[in-house]
Amino acid sequence: MRVLDNPALHYCCLNSDEVIAIYFLNRKQWMEHNDAPIKINFWLRNLECLQNELKKLNIPLVVLEADTYRDTISVLKDFSIKNDVKNLYFNVEYPINELERDREIYTLFKENNIGVFVHHDQVIHEPGSLKTQTGNNFSVYSPFKRKWFAELQDKQLDILEIPHKKEAMAISGTDLSEILDEFSHDYAEQWPAGEQYIQNYIDEFLKFKGTTYKVKRNFPAIDATAKLSPYINAGVVSSKWCLVKAKEYNNDLLDDGNKGIVHWVSEILWREFYRHIIYNFPKVSKNLPFIDYTKNIPWKKDAEALQKWKEGKTGIPIVDAGIREMLATGWMHNRLRMIVAMFLSKNLLTNWQEGEKYFMENLIDGDIASNNGGWQWSASTGTDAAPYFRIMNPETQSIKFDPQGKYIKRWIPELKDCPEAEIHMPSNPEQYNYPKPIVDLKESRKNAIDVFSAIKS
Ligand SMILES: Cc1cc2nc3c(=O)[nH]c(=O)nc-3n(C[C@H](O)[C@H](O)[C@H](O)COP(=O)(O)OP(=O)(O)OC[C@H]3O[C@@H](n4cnc5c(N)ncnc54)[C@H](O)[C@@H]3O)c2cc1C
């Protein structure tokens, strides 16, 4: 979704006089992957911006349609033969269905004597390239991060320039207006599109909020994080560009110096970590937990409790506020993602996959790798996960990270007159037309620990 620092586009343009950009609409696959309507709308608005940028380079952007990723293969082959395509350039995607598609395209095109050039644009080190001393893949973040820095070479952070203008072509780009209408969304205005927008925004973020990021990032009432995730996941900006910018505001350093910026960099590396995980341990893309014994946890099937969690009506204000933020904006603060995920998987002892799916259905930044990583971390089933006996108490979290209840009141208007002393757990919620807690926090915590402990032993 970008012309700057896009390896496939960059190298294709270096080696070819005429270039066509292809985008696939995979309606059925998107439904199967539970991609949120707000996210699809966001992709397509960015696609429109991309088309405008490509037009300046004489590169037509053509939209093709195929139900699934599998169907993409033959549609792309037919298009390539019909248009006498000599070479195909693409950036790899790591989740399992995407990877299978990419591998099959590679083989099929080679068989048909079309050149195929595969690039990596999502992470700095190619997944599979970082190994432990014993030659294994990393499953713990801190040693992964140490290795990530140890292996980093300067040239890996070179930004690939916007390509030069190509020769004009007879083929014209697809008119996107109907597609944009089909996928319009009420929240679109909250999330402006385009690479220029996000580049300026990150620049401002680092300039004005980078230094305080570490101390403020956990307080959801404060706008202290970058809100970069929708853009970086859709590829509107590269993680490399973000890291280069971080260096620029930190005396050319990434892992030392300004504590706020260093911490922000470490969060971007969590994203890289989960991309390596999904590539190296494909079972996590197959509805399986990373820690095998947790397959046997007897999750409860309480449809009513799950529904209340989904609607933000559990009677635990901080949990409900987090869910309602997501339903109203398509995004949720990281601290809240952890709180609501632990509440669902531990206090309600509901299968984390229900939550994983619901997040994908609603998040503008819904991402198979990071979402799976975050859910499995919270449910104590994943790589480097929270130990099962360390369960966050939502009320304590609320007191600590939303002390005056500002975030709660923003998203739960019913509680606007609730006094500060009671906002985290109102003693008489009905007077505000707000529900009573659906579960006792202490008892349900103890129950979850007992269940995990019994299954583990
Ligand atoms: C249960 C759960 C589900 C999650 N689902 C997603 C998801 O679907 N998509 C997604 O992008 N992130 C997900 N996260 C991670 C994190 O919550 C978001 O990346 C972050 O809130 C995005 O906001 P930001 O851009 O302001 O982040 P900032 O704090 O500004 O961080 C900068 C960037 O670092 C990366 N990052 C930060 N924290 C994490 C993390 N814990 N894991 C991976 N990458 C991180 C993101 O790309 C983020 O944009 C999830 C976390 C949890 C606990």
PDB file of N, CA and C in Angstrom, residues 145-186:
ATOM      1  N   LYS A 145      15.009 -10.606  20.735  1.00  0.00           N
ATOM      2  CA  LYS A 145      15.346  -9.190  20.548  1.00  0.00           C
ATOM      3  C   LYS A 145      16.870  -8.992  20.552  1.00  0.00           C
ATOM      4  N   ARG A 146      17.568  -9.675  21.486  1.00  0.00           N
ATOM      5  CA  ARG A 146      19.037  -9.539  21.522  1.00  0.00           C
ATOM      6  C   ARG A 146      19.645  -9.976  20.194  1.00  0.00           C
ATOM      7  N   LYS A 147      19.153 -11.120  19.681  1.00  0.00           N
ATOM      8  CA  LYS A 147      19.670 -11.636  18.408  1.00  0.00           C
ATOM      9  C   LYS A 147      19.319 -10.676  17.263  1.00  0.00           C
ATOM     10  N   TRP A 148      18.111 -10.147  17.320  1.00  0.00           N
ATOM     11  CA  TRP A 148      17.647  -9.201  16.290  1.00  0.00           C
ATOM     12  C   TRP A 148      18.635  -8.047  16.173  1.00  0.00           C
ATOM     13  N   PHE A 149      19.038  -7.490  17.326  1.00  0.00           N
ATOM     14  CA  PHE A 149      19.989  -6.365  17.306  1.00  0.00           C
ATOM     15  C   PHE A 149      21.379  -6.846  16.886  1.00  0.00           C
ATOM     16  N   ALA A 150      21.786  -8.021  17.387  1.00  0.00           N
ATOM     17  CA  ALA A 150      23.143  -8.510  17.082  1.00  0.00           C
ATOM     18  C   ALA A 150      23.320  -8.717  15.581  1.00  0.00           C
ATOM     19  N   GLU A 151      22.258  -9.122  14.907  1.00  0.00           N
ATOM     20  CA  GLU A 151      22.348  -9.440  13.471  1.00  0.00           C
ATOM     21  C   GLU A 151      22.078  -8.241  12.567  1.00  0.00           C
ATOM     22  N   LEU A 152      21.706  -7.117  13.180  1.00  0.00           N
ATOM     23  CA  LEU A 152      21.299  -5.962  12.357  1.00  0.00           C
ATOM     24  C   LEU A 152      22.503  -5.317  11.668  1.00  0.00           C
ATOM     25  N   GLN A 153      22.407  -5.194  10.350  1.00  0.00           N
ATOM     26  CA  GLN A 153      23.463  -4.488   9.615  1.00  0.00           C
ATOM     27  C   GLN A 153      22.895  -3.178   9.089  1.00  0.00           C
ATOM     28  N   ASP A 154      23.777  -2.180   8.983  1.00  0.00           N
ATOM     29  CA  ASP A 154      23.309  -0.847   8.575  1.00  0.00           C
ATOM     30  C   ASP A 154      22.462  -0.878   7.305  1.00  0.00           C
ATOM     31  N   LYS A 155      22.924  -1.672   6.325  1.00  0.00           N
ATOM     32  CA  LYS A 155      22.230  -1.637   5.023  1.00  0.00           C
ATOM     33  C   LYS A 155      20.787  -2.166   5.122  1.00  0.00           C
ATOM     34  N   GLN A 156      20.511  -2.941   6.160  1.00  0.00           N
ATOM     35  CA  GLN A 156      19.134  -3.432   6.305  1.00  0.00           C
ATOM     36  C   GLN A 156      18.160  -2.302   6.615  1.00  0.00           C
ATOM     37  N   LEU A 157      18.704  -1.163   7.029  1.00  0.00           N
ATOM     38  CA  LEU A 157      17.815  -0.034   7.316  1.00  0.00           C
ATOM     39  C   LEU A 157      17.852   1.032   6.217  1.00  0.00           C
ATOM     40  N   ASP A 158      18.390   0.662   5.044  1.00  0.00           N
ATOM     41  CA  ASP A 158      18.339   1.607   3.922  1.00  0.00           C
ATOM     42  C   ASP A 158      16.911   1.684   3.379  1.00  0.00           C
ATOM     43  N   ILE A 159      16.408   2.890   3.261  1.00  0.00           N
ATOM     44  CA  ILE A 159      15.040   3.067   2.738  1.00  0.00           C
ATOM     45  C   ILE A 159      15.079   3.045   1.209  1.00  0.00           C
ATOM     46  N   LEU A 160      14.231   2.229   0.615  1.00  0.00           N
ATOM     47  CA  LEU A 160      14.187   2.150  -0.853  1.00  0.00           C
ATOM     48  C   LEU A 160      13.365   3.323  -1.386  1.00  0.00           C
ATOM     49  N   GLU A 161      13.973   4.061  -2.277  1.00  0.00           N
ATOM     50  CA  GLU A 161      13.346   5.287  -2.779  1.00  0.00           C
ATOM     51  C   GLU A 161      12.093   4.998  -3.614  1.00  0.00           C
ATOM     52  N   ILE A 162      11.292   6.045  -3.788  1.00  0.00           N
ATOM     53  CA  ILE A 162      10.142   5.952  -4.704  1.00  0.00           C
ATOM     54  C   ILE A 162      10.704   5.776  -6.116  1.00  0.00           C
ATOM     55  N   PRO A 163      10.170   4.819  -6.893  1.00  0.00           N
ATOM     56  CA  PRO A 163      10.717   4.579  -8.235  1.00  0.00           C
ATOM     57  C   PRO A 163      10.571   5.791  -9.163  1.00  0.00           C
ATOM     58  N   HIS A 164      11.391   5.785 -10.221  1.00  0.00           N
ATOM     59  CA  HIS A 164      11.266   6.826 -11.252  1.00  0.00           C
ATOM     60  C   HIS A 164      10.064   6.509 -12.149  1.00  0.00           C
ATOM     61  N   LYS A 165       9.659   7.539 -12.905  1.00  0.00           N
ATOM     62  CA  LYS A 165       8.506   7.403 -13.794  1.00  0.00           C
ATOM     63  C   LYS A 165       8.776   6.363 -14.883  1.00  0.00           C
ATOM     64  N   LYS A 166       7.783   5.559 -15.169  1.00  0.00           N
ATOM     65  CA  LYS A 166       7.908   4.508 -16.200  1.00  0.00           C
ATOM     66  C   LYS A 166       7.319   4.996 -17.532  1.00  0.00           C
ATOM     67  N   GLU A 167       7.484   4.143 -18.564  1.00  0.00           N
ATOM     68  CA  GLU A 167       6.859   4.482 -19.848  1.00  0.00           C
ATOM     69  C   GLU A 167       5.338   4.321 -19.728  1.00  0.00           C
ATOM     70  N   ALA A 168       4.604   5.214 -20.404  1.00  0.00           N
ATOM     71  CA  ALA A 168       3.138   5.120 -20.335  1.00  0.00           C
ATOM     72  C   ALA A 168       2.669   3.821 -20.980  1.00  0.00           C
ATOM     73  N   MET A 169       1.567   3.258 -20.469  1.00  0.00           N
ATOM     74  CA  MET A 169       1.078   1.974 -21.008  1.00  0.00           C
ATOM     75  C   MET A 169      -0.327   2.116 -21.567  1.00  0.00           C
ATOM     76  N   ALA A 170      -0.657   1.205 -22.461  1.00  0.00           N
ATOM     77  CA  ALA A 170      -1.998   1.242 -23.065  1.00  0.00           C
ATOM     78  C   ALA A 170      -3.057   0.797 -22.046  1.00  0.00           C
ATOM     79  N   ILE A 171      -2.704  -0.100 -21.179  1.00  0.00           N
ATOM     80  CA  ILE A 171      -3.668  -0.648 -20.212  1.00  0.00           C
ATOM     81  C   ILE A 171      -4.026   0.427 -19.173  1.00  0.00           C
ATOM     82  N   SER A 172      -5.318   0.530 -18.841  1.00  0.00           N
ATOM     83  CA  SER A 172      -5.672   1.564 -17.853  1.00  0.00           C
ATOM     84  C   SER A 172      -6.016   0.925 -16.512  1.00  0.00           C
ATOM     85  N   GLY A 173      -5.897   1.711 -15.476  1.00  0.00           N
ATOM     86  CA  GLY A 173      -6.170   1.207 -14.120  1.00  0.00           C
ATOM     87  C   GLY A 173      -7.662   1.034 -13.885  1.00  0.00           C
ATOM     88  N   THR A 174      -8.003   0.290 -12.842  1.00  0.00           N
ATOM     89  CA  THR A 174      -9.413   0.045 -12.514  1.00  0.00           C
ATOM     90  C   THR A 174     -10.018   1.274 -11.832  1.00  0.00           C
ATOM     91  N   ASP A 175     -11.264   1.585 -12.205  1.00  0.00           N
ATOM     92  CA  ASP A 175     -11.984   2.648 -11.509  1.00  0.00           C
ATOM     93  C   ASP A 175     -12.440   2.091 -10.147  1.00  0.00           C
ATOM     94  N   LEU A 176     -11.987   2.730  -9.073  1.00  0.00           N
ATOM     95  CA  LEU A 176     -12.242   2.167  -7.737  1.00  0.00           C
ATOM     96  C   LEU A 176     -13.558   2.645  -7.116  1.00  0.00           C
ATOM     97  N   SER A 177     -14.258   3.577  -7.796  1.00  0.00           N
ATOM     98  CA  SER A 177     -15.380   4.210  -7.087  1.00  0.00           C
ATOM     99  C   SER A 177     -16.455   3.224  -6.618  1.00  0.00           C
ATOM    100  N   GLU A 178     -16.789   2.244  -7.471  1.00  0.00           N
ATOM    101  CA  GLU A 178     -17.838   1.286  -7.061  1.00  0.00           C
ATOM    102  C   GLU A 178     -17.379   0.435  -5.883  1.00  0.00           C
ATOM    103  N   ILE A 179     -16.113   0.041  -5.946  1.00  0.00           N
ATOM    104  CA  ILE A 179     -15.573  -0.809  -4.862  1.00  0.00           C
ATOM    105  C   ILE A 179     -15.566  -0.015  -3.554  1.00  0.00           C
ATOM    106  N   LEU A 180     -15.192   1.256  -3.648  1.00  0.00           N
ATOM    107  CA  LEU A 180     -15.164   2.084  -2.437  1.00  0.00           C
ATOM    108  C   LEU A 180     -16.563   2.261  -1.865  1.00  0.00           C
ATOM    109  N   ASP A 181     -17.536   2.411  -2.753  1.00  0.00           N
ATOM    110  CA  ASP A 181     -18.932   2.539  -2.282  1.00  0.00           C
ATOM    111  C   ASP A 181     -19.378   1.255  -1.592  1.00  0.00           C
ATOM    112  N   GLU A 182     -19.033   0.126  -2.217  1.00  0.00           N
ATOM    113  CA  GLU A 182     -19.470  -1.169  -1.679  1.00  0.00           C
ATOM    114  C   GLU A 182     -18.945  -1.361  -0.248  1.00  0.00           C
ATOM    115  N   PHE A 183     -17.724  -0.894   0.000  1.00  0.00           N
ATOM    116  CA  PHE A 183     -17.106  -1.137   1.313  1.00  0.00           C
ATOM    117  C   PHE A 183     -17.025   0.138   2.160  1.00  0.00           C
ATOM    118  N   SER A 184     -17.962   1.063   1.951  1.00  0.00           N
ATOM    119  CA  SER A 184     -17.914   2.296   2.746  1.00  0.00           C
ATOM    120  C   SER A 184     -18.181   1.960   4.222  1.00  0.00           C
ATOM    121  N   HIS A 185     -17.751   2.852   5.110  1.00  0.00           N
ATOM    122  CA  HIS A 185     -17.908   2.570   6.548  1.00  0.00           C
ATOM    123  C   HIS A 185     -18.069   3.869   7.331  1.00  0.00           C
ATOM    124  N   ASP A 186     -18.904   3.815   8.365  1.00  0.00           N
ATOM    125  CA  ASP A 186     -19.195   5.031   9.144  1.00  0.00           C
ATOM    126  C   ASP A 186     -17.973   5.605   9.862  1.00  0.00           C
TER     127      ASP A 186
END
